[in-house]
Structures are given as C-alpha cells and as structure tokens.
Amino acid sequence: MLLIRTSLAVACLMAGAAFAQTASVKVEGAWARATVQGQKGTGAFMKLTAPEGARLVGASSPAAGVTEVHEMKMEGDVMKMRAVPALDLPAGKTVELKPGGYHVMLLDLKAPLAKGTSVPVTLVFQDAKGAESRLNVSLPVATTPPGGATAGSMMDGHKH
C-alpha cells in the first residue's frame, strides 16, 4: 500500500511540474485563419511570452496531417516560406507569430476550418535545459485577427 501511495504522490508531483513548465509560456491573441472547401493549409497566429526563455520546437493538431512552425521572409524581391526547426522565445520578450512572419502552419487539413469554430493545437516548447513541455490551446477560427485588425497584405494572396 505504501508503494502505491508513494507512486501516486510522485506521479502527482511530476504532473504538477509538467504543468508548471507549460504554464510558464503565455499565449495571447491566438487565432487560426478560416479556410474554404478544398483548401489544404492555413496559418495559426499568436503572441508567445516565456518569462524564463524557451523555444517553440513543434506543434500538432488533430485537424491537420502536418503541423509545422514556419517563417516567411523576403529574399530579394521574393517572399519565401519555410519550416523552421525551432523559434527562440527570449526571456520576458513577446514573440509575435503573425501573417507575413513566423506562424504555425496547419497542412493537409482533414476538413475546412469554418469561421466561428475553434481548432485544437498542441504547442511543444523546450526550456534552456532541453526539457520539453506541451501546451494545449483552442484557437478561434476567423478571417481576421482578434480585434478586427487586418491580417496584412503579405499573406492576403496566400490565404493562410
């Protein structure tokens, strides 16, 4: 009986530690762009703040076959988008994932994302010691960012 109690106590402590790690990254203004029938990809955007510093090293969603952290940037006169292995979140600084910049890309969508619904996404972070933590978020699906601001002309033609 003592072994069961000890095991349960250790499991609770480990779960609490994992939650504390996850809770240390603050997510604000999160949303995913709505799609139309036949569209296979879209972007998810948010502001991330890690008080002690971290890295966004991955993401997943049951709504997508593939979920990646992407970067968009101008190379000469051409806008290029590519997956990145990680995105640094400097201690105490807010990093914005936005249209035309860094974002989470949801690819091979299993169904269209309709405006007014939400999509579950799990963000994977790594701290300075290499320990991974996960944060489950439910992103509202919209055609524009929260607050009604325009999403920016860089992404308008790309529809994600």
mmCIF file of C-alpha atoms in Angstrom:
data_model
loop_
_atom_site.group_PDB
_atom_site.id
_atom_site.type_symbol
_atom_site.label_atom_id
_atom_site.label_comp_id
_atom_site.label_asym_id
_atom_site.label_seq_id
_atom_site.Cartn_x
_atom_site.Cartn_y
_atom_site.Cartn_z
ATOM 1 C CA MET A 1 0.000 0.000 0.000
ATOM 2 C CA LEU A 2 2.865 2.355 0.807
ATOM 3 C CA LEU A 3 4.339 1.719 -2.654
ATOM 4 C CA ILE A 4 1.021 2.684 -4.293
ATOM 5 C CA ARG A 5 0.767 5.887 -2.224
ATOM 6 C CA THR A 6 4.377 6.795 -2.972
ATOM 7 C CA SER A 7 3.908 6.120 -6.686
ATOM 8 C CA LEU A 8 0.740 8.209 -6.729
ATOM 9 C CA ALA A 9 2.465 11.079 -4.916
ATOM 10 C CA VAL A 10 5.406 11.004 -7.343
ATOM 11 C CA ALA A 11 3.024 10.944 -10.331
ATOM 12 C CA CYS A 12 1.119 13.951 -8.954
ATOM 13 C CA LEU A 13 4.342 15.864 -8.366
ATOM 14 C CA MET A 14 5.559 15.088 -11.889
ATOM 15 C CA ALA A 15 2.225 16.171 -13.387
ATOM 16 C CA GLY A 16 2.381 19.395 -11.383
ATOM 17 C CA ALA A 17 5.942 20.044 -12.543
ATOM 18 C CA ALA A 18 4.963 19.473 -16.171
ATOM 19 C CA PHE A 19 2.022 21.856 -15.762
ATOM 20 C CA ALA A 20 4.272 24.484 -14.174
ATOM 21 C CA GLN A 21 6.682 24.252 -17.108
ATOM 22 C CA THR A 22 3.886 24.501 -19.635
ATOM 23 C CA ALA A 23 2.137 27.324 -17.834
ATOM 24 C CA SER A 24 5.306 29.426 -17.982
ATOM 25 C CA VAL A 25 4.723 30.260 -21.676
ATOM 26 C CA LYS A 26 1.920 32.780 -22.049
ATOM 27 C CA VAL A 27 -0.228 32.663 -25.202
ATOM 28 C CA GLU A 28 -2.252 35.723 -26.213
ATOM 29 C CA GLY A 29 -4.356 36.758 -29.196
ATOM 30 C CA ALA A 30 -4.303 33.282 -30.718
ATOM 31 C CA TRP A 31 -6.359 32.522 -33.835
ATOM 32 C CA ALA A 32 -6.329 30.401 -36.991
ATOM 33 C CA ARG A 33 -7.326 31.624 -40.442
ATOM 34 C CA ALA A 34 -10.586 30.195 -41.804
ATOM 35 C CA THR A 35 -10.416 28.108 -44.977
ATOM 36 C CA VAL A 36 -12.660 27.309 -47.901
ATOM 37 C CA GLN A 37 -13.670 23.928 -49.296
ATOM 38 C CA GLY A 38 -10.664 22.197 -50.901
ATOM 39 C CA GLN A 39 -8.050 24.400 -49.185
ATOM 40 C CA LYS A 40 -5.417 22.121 -47.642
ATOM 41 C CA GLY A 41 -3.466 24.547 -45.465
ATOM 42 C CA THR A 42 -3.814 27.567 -43.224
ATOM 43 C CA GLY A 43 -1.890 29.539 -40.643
ATOM 44 C CA ALA A 44 -2.257 29.926 -36.895
ATOM 45 C CA PHE A 45 -1.071 33.088 -35.205
ATOM 46 C CA MET A 46 -0.476 34.238 -31.615
ATOM 47 C CA LYS A 47 1.802 36.108 -29.238
ATOM 48 C CA LEU A 48 4.101 33.975 -27.056
ATOM 49 C CA THR A 49 5.907 35.178 -23.936
ATOM 50 C CA ALA A 50 8.272 32.934 -21.968
ATOM 51 C CA PRO A 51 9.352 34.607 -18.683
ATOM 52 C CA GLU A 52 12.438 32.387 -18.393
ATOM 53 C CA GLY A 53 13.087 31.900 -22.095
ATOM 54 C CA ALA A 54 12.256 28.859 -24.177
ATOM 55 C CA ARG A 55 11.988 27.637 -27.757
ATOM 56 C CA LEU A 56 8.911 26.655 -29.717
ATOM 57 C CA VAL A 57 10.089 23.361 -31.188
ATOM 58 C CA GLY A 58 6.911 21.962 -32.652
ATOM 59 C CA ALA A 59 3.156 21.805 -32.815
ATOM 60 C CA SER A 60 0.438 19.312 -33.632
ATOM 61 C CA SER A 61 -3.288 19.335 -34.278
ATOM 62 C CA PRO A 62 -5.826 16.587 -34.889
ATOM 63 C CA ALA A 63 -7.306 18.866 -37.590
ATOM 64 C CA ALA A 64 -4.150 18.635 -39.733
ATOM 65 C CA GLY A 65 -1.992 15.853 -41.105
ATOM 66 C CA VAL A 66 1.117 18.019 -40.667
ATOM 67 C CA THR A 67 1.699 20.957 -38.309
ATOM 68 C CA GLU A 68 4.923 22.973 -38.568
ATOM 69 C CA VAL A 69 6.460 26.201 -37.331
ATOM 70 C CA HIS A 70 7.070 28.369 -40.416
ATOM 71 C CA GLU A 71 8.898 31.552 -41.286
ATOM 72 C CA MET A 72 8.025 33.931 -44.095
ATOM 73 C CA LYS A 73 10.589 36.476 -45.196
ATOM 74 C CA MET A 74 11.623 38.468 -48.209
ATOM 75 C CA GLU A 75 14.639 37.182 -50.113
ATOM 76 C CA GLY A 76 15.351 39.835 -52.690
ATOM 77 C CA ASP A 77 12.007 40.513 -54.366
ATOM 78 C CA VAL A 78 10.513 37.123 -53.480
ATOM 79 C CA MET A 79 8.518 36.201 -50.376
ATOM 80 C CA LYS A 80 9.647 32.749 -49.205
ATOM 81 C CA MET A 81 8.072 30.454 -46.663
ATOM 82 C CA ARG A 82 9.879 27.583 -44.984
ATOM 83 C CA ALA A 83 9.597 25.333 -41.963
ATOM 84 C CA VAL A 84 11.993 26.108 -39.113
ATOM 85 C CA PRO A 85 13.200 23.557 -36.558
ATOM 86 C CA ALA A 86 12.640 25.959 -33.626
ATOM 87 C CA LEU A 87 11.691 29.516 -32.767
ATOM 88 C CA ASP A 88 13.558 31.205 -29.912
ATOM 89 C CA LEU A 89 11.445 32.870 -27.233
ATOM 90 C CA PRO A 90 13.857 35.199 -25.378
ATOM 91 C CA ALA A 91 13.184 35.610 -21.647
ATOM 92 C CA GLY A 92 10.458 38.159 -20.964
ATOM 93 C CA LYS A 93 10.080 39.243 -24.597
ATOM 94 C CA THR A 94 6.876 38.721 -26.549
ATOM 95 C CA VAL A 95 7.359 36.970 -29.888
ATOM 96 C CA GLU A 96 4.508 37.511 -32.326
ATOM 97 C CA LEU A 97 3.520 34.798 -34.761
ATOM 98 C CA LYS A 98 1.674 36.760 -37.445
ATOM 99 C CA PRO A 99 0.735 36.741 -41.114
ATOM 100 C CA GLY A 100 3.823 37.539 -43.171
ATOM 101 C CA GLY A 101 6.220 36.386 -40.418
ATOM 102 C CA TYR A 102 6.591 33.403 -38.142
ATOM 103 C CA HIS A 103 3.436 31.297 -37.802
ATOM 104 C CA VAL A 104 2.196 27.764 -37.165
ATOM 105 C CA MET A 105 1.222 26.118 -40.438
ATOM 106 C CA LEU A 106 -1.605 23.565 -40.458
ATOM 107 C CA LEU A 107 -1.174 21.415 -43.574
ATOM 108 C CA ASP A 108 -3.127 18.515 -45.066
ATOM 109 C CA LEU A 109 -6.291 19.703 -43.330
ATOM 110 C CA LYS A 110 -8.803 16.944 -42.706
ATOM 111 C CA ALA A 111 -11.753 19.343 -43.155
ATOM 112 C CA PRO A 112 -12.230 23.057 -43.818
ATOM 113 C CA LEU A 113 -11.853 25.358 -40.797
ATOM 114 C CA ALA A 114 -15.050 27.396 -40.611
ATOM 115 C CA LYS A 115 -15.192 30.930 -39.218
ATOM 116 C CA GLY A 116 -16.674 30.915 -35.722
ATOM 117 C CA THR A 117 -15.409 27.435 -34.806
ATOM 118 C CA SER A 118 -12.193 26.546 -32.995
ATOM 119 C CA VAL A 119 -9.267 24.247 -33.699
ATOM 120 C CA PRO A 120 -7.172 22.422 -31.059
ATOM 121 C CA VAL A 121 -3.407 22.859 -31.310
ATOM 122 C CA THR A 122 -0.683 21.499 -29.047
ATOM 123 C CA LEU A 123 2.433 23.669 -28.836
ATOM 124 C CA VAL A 124 5.719 21.983 -27.885
ATOM 125 C CA PHE A 125 8.316 24.044 -26.018
ATOM 126 C CA GLN A 126 11.849 23.331 -24.884
ATOM 127 C CA ASP A 127 13.477 25.112 -21.944
ATOM 128 C CA ALA A 128 17.151 26.062 -21.606
ATOM 129 C CA LYS A 129 17.935 22.642 -20.120
ATOM 130 C CA GLY A 130 16.319 20.824 -23.042
ATOM 131 C CA ALA A 131 13.217 19.670 -21.132
ATOM 132 C CA GLU A 132 10.109 19.596 -23.327
ATOM 133 C CA SER A 133 6.663 20.717 -22.272
ATOM 134 C CA ARG A 134 3.352 20.860 -24.109
ATOM 135 C CA LEU A 135 0.566 23.403 -24.041
ATOM 136 C CA ASN A 136 -2.876 22.612 -25.442
ATOM 137 C CA VAL A 137 -4.694 25.632 -26.854
ATOM 138 C CA SER A 138 -8.023 26.017 -28.605
ATOM 139 C CA LEU A 139 -7.697 28.599 -31.369
ATOM 140 C CA PRO A 140 -10.734 30.513 -32.578
ATOM 141 C CA VAL A 141 -11.084 30.322 -36.365
ATOM 142 C CA ALA A 142 -11.544 33.712 -38.017
ATOM 143 C CA THR A 143 -10.906 35.605 -41.242
ATOM 144 C CA THR A 144 -9.099 38.446 -39.420
ATOM 145 C CA PRO A 145 -7.097 38.693 -36.184
ATOM 146 C CA PRO A 146 -8.932 39.245 -32.879
ATOM 147 C CA GLY A 147 -9.997 42.862 -32.588
ATOM 148 C CA GLY A 148 -10.816 43.114 -36.295
ATOM 149 C CA ALA A 149 -7.410 44.366 -37.473
ATOM 150 C CA THR A 150 -6.416 43.461 -40.995
ATOM 151 C CA ALA A 151 -4.124 40.488 -41.343
ATOM 152 C CA GLY A 152 -1.590 42.274 -43.515
ATOM 153 C CA SER A 153 -1.156 42.396 -47.255
ATOM 154 C CA MET A 154 1.785 39.958 -47.327
ATOM 155 C CA MET A 155 -0.488 36.993 -46.651
ATOM 156 C CA ASP A 156 -3.694 38.119 -48.363
ATOM 157 C CA GLY A 157 -2.871 36.390 -51.639
ATOM 158 C CA HIS A 158 -1.685 33.232 -49.875
ATOM 159 C CA LYS A 159 -4.891 32.594 -47.894
ATOM 160 C CA HIS A 160 -3.147 31.116 -44.876
#
